[in-house]
XYZ file of C-alpha atoms in Angstrom:
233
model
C 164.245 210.586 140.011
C 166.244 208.246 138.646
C 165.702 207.999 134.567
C 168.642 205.063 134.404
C 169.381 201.619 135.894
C 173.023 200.097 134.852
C 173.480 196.527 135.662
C 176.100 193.767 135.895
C 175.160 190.565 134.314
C 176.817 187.955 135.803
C 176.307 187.399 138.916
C 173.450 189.872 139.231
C 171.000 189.028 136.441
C 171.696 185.121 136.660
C 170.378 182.669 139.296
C 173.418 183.429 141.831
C 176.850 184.290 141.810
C 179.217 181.736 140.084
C 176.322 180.713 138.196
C 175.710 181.656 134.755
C 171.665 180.917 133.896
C 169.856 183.643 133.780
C 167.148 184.486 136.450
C 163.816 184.720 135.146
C 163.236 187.210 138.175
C 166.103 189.758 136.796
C 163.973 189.606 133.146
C 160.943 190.376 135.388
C 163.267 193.673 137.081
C 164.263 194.334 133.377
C 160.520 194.678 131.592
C 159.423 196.374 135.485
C 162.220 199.293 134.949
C 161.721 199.266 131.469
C 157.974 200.163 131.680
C 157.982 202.519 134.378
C 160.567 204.757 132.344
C 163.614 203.647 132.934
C 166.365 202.691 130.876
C 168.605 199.480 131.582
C 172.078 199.813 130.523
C 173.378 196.293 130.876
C 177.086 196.412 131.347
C 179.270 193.382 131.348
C 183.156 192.182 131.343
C 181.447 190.022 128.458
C 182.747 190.276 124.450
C 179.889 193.146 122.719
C 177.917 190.464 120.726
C 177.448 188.746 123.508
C 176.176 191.767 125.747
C 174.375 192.978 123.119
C 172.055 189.900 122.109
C 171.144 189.589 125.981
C 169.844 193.122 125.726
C 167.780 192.233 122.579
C 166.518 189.000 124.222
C 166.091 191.342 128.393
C 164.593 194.261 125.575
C 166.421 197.337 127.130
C 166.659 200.649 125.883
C 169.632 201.813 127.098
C 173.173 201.464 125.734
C 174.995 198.764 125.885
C 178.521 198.489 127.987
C 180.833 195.720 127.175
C 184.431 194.551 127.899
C 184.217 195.880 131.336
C 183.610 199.521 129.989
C 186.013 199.460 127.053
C 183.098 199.481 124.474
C 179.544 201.115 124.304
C 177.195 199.985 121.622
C 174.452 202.789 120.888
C 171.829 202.508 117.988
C 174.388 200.900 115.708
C 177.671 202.711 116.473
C 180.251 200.834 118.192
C 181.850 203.387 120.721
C 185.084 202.776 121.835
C 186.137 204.132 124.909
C 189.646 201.807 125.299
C 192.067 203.184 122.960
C 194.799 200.702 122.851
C 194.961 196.238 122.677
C 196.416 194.184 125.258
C 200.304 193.946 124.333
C 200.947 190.499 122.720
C 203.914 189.875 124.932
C 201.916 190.265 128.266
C 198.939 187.501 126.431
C 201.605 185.254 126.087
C 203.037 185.180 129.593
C 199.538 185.070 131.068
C 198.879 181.678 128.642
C 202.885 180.665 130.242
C 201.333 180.925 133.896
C 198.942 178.562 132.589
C 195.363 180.949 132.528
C 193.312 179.709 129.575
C 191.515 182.035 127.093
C 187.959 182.282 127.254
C 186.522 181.373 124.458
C 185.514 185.224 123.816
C 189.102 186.416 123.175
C 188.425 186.006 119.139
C 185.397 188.731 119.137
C 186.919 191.125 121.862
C 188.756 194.165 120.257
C 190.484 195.535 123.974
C 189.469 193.507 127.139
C 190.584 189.794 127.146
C 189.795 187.638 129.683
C 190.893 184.135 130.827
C 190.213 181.574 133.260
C 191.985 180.042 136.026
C 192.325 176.448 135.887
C 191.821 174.320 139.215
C 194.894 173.464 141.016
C 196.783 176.667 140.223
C 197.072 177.471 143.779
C 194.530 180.237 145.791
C 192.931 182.691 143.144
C 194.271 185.455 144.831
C 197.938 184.781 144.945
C 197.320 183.906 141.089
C 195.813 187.587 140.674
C 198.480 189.181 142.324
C 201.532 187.228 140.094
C 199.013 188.326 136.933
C 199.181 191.986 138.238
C 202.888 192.233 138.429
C 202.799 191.090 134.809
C 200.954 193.495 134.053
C 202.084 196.396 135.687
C 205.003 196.224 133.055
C 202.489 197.293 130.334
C 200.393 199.936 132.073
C 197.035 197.142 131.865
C 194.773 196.983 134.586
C 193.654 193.696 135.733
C 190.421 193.448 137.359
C 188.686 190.019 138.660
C 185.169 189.719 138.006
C 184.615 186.468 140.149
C 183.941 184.632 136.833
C 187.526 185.116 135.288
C 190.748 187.644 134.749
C 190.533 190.686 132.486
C 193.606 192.451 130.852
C 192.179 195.748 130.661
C 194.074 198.319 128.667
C 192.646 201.520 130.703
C 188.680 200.958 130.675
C 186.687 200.587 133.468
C 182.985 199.915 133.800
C 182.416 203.552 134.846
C 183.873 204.796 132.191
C 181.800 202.947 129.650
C 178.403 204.124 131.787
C 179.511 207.849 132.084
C 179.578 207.855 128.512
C 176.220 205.427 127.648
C 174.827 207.940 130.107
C 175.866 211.251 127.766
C 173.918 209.571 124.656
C 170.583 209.211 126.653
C 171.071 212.659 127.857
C 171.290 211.712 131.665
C 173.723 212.342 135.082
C 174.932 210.048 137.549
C 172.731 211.802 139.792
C 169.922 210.380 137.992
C 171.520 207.018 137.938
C 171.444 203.766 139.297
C 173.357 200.453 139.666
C 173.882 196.814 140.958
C 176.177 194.874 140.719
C 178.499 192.066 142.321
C 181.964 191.920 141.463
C 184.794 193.994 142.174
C 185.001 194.831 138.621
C 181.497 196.682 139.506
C 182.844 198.929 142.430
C 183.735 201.992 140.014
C 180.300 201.738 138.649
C 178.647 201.354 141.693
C 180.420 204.589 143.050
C 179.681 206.242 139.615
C 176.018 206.103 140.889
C 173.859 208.107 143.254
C 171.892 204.756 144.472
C 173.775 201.499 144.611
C 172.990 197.720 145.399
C 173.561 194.594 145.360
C 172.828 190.889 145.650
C 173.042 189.608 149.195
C 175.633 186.999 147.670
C 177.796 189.688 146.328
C 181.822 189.867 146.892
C 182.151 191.811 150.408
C 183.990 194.615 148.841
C 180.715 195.108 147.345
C 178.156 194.815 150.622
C 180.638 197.257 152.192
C 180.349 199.254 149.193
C 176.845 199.852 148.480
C 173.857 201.564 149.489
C 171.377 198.927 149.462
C 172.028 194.712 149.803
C 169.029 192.943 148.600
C 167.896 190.050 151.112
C 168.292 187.728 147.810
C 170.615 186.159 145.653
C 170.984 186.994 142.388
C 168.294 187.844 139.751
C 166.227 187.840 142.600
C 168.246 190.286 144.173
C 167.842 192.492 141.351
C 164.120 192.114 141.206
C 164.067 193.683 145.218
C 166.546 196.414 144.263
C 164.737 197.435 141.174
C 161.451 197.641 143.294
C 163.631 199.474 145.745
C 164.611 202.402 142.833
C 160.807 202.423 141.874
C 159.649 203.087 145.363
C 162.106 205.863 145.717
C 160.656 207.408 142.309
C 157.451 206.942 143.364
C 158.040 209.221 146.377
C 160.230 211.858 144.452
């Protein structure tokens, strides 16, 4: 049975992807998990106070998994699983290319993110002059659909492997969604995947299960999905 559900935010639990509102159907998947036993480990490329107030406002149990895996928030201990910063030098040529900081650099302690402005050319050629930066320093950069991490050797499954050790669970007893390719490491952490039907295709080829719905919505079908399967274990 599965005893854990560990979710993307954006892009899963809001309306659609590229959209940042919250679905009231993913708060519906949220309390339905939550009640029939399992917990929801929201994890998120987002800054930790911001992950963690949406899972005191969703109500899940579970840890919490921020800066794309770097940090896990746990009763009140602040784990962290990303040992070293983004080098200055490497910020500053990213800010050169002309990427703007989001506006949750100040409260992120290893993953930074920034966004790239319209007319820069095609995302992906942008990506790929970011990664060469990069590669210098050893930092990962991972696109989350929203905007560009610097990530100094995290990784979503990282930060679940280790929320999943504190509630005393395996990845065979866990599931995810998600949509971004920042989720595909997750996603393969787990032993049932899905996602929204409006996820990245990297992620559709990826997973187990596509919901027929965008979204929140999405998530609702996928955490009725995981409940079915319990049902019959």
């Amino acid at each position: 049975m599965f005893k854990a559900l560990a979710t993307d935010v954006d892009g899963t639990l809001t309306l659609r992807r590229g959209d940042i509102r919250l679905s009231p159907y993913a708060l519906r998947g949220v309390r339905i998990a939550e009640a029939a036993g399992v917990k929801v480990i929201l994890v998120s490329g987002n800054s930790l106070p911001v992950t963690v107030g949406l899972s005191v406002y969703f109500g899940t149990s579970g840890p919490v998994v921020a800066e794309n895996g770097c940090l896990v928030f746990h009763g009140s201990a602040v784990i962290h699983i990303c040992k070293s910063r983004v080098p200055q030098e490497l910020v500053d040529n990213i800010r050169a290319m002309g990427l703007v900081d989001s506006w949750q650099n100040p409260y992120r302690v290893h993953d930074l993110a920034f966004y790239i402005p319209k007319g820069k050319g095609p995302v992906s050629d942008v990506i790929d002059r970011v990664k060469r930066a990069a590669s210098r320093f050893g930092v990962e950069v991972l696109w989350s659909g929203y905007a560009l991490h610097l990530n100094p050797g995290g990784g979503k499954a990282l930060g679940v492997a280790r929320a999943l050790e504190l509630i005393g669970a395996s990845s065979s007893e866990l599931a995810a969604i998600g949509d971004g390719e920042n989720d595909l490491d997750m996603l393969r952490l787990a032993a049932f995947s899905g996602a929204p039907s409006d996820a990245a295709e990297p992620v559709r080829r990826q997973v187990a299960y596509i919901a027929s719905n965008p979204g929140g919505l999405g998530f609702l079908e996928f955490v009725r999905e995981l409940l079915r399967r319990n049902a019959r274990a």
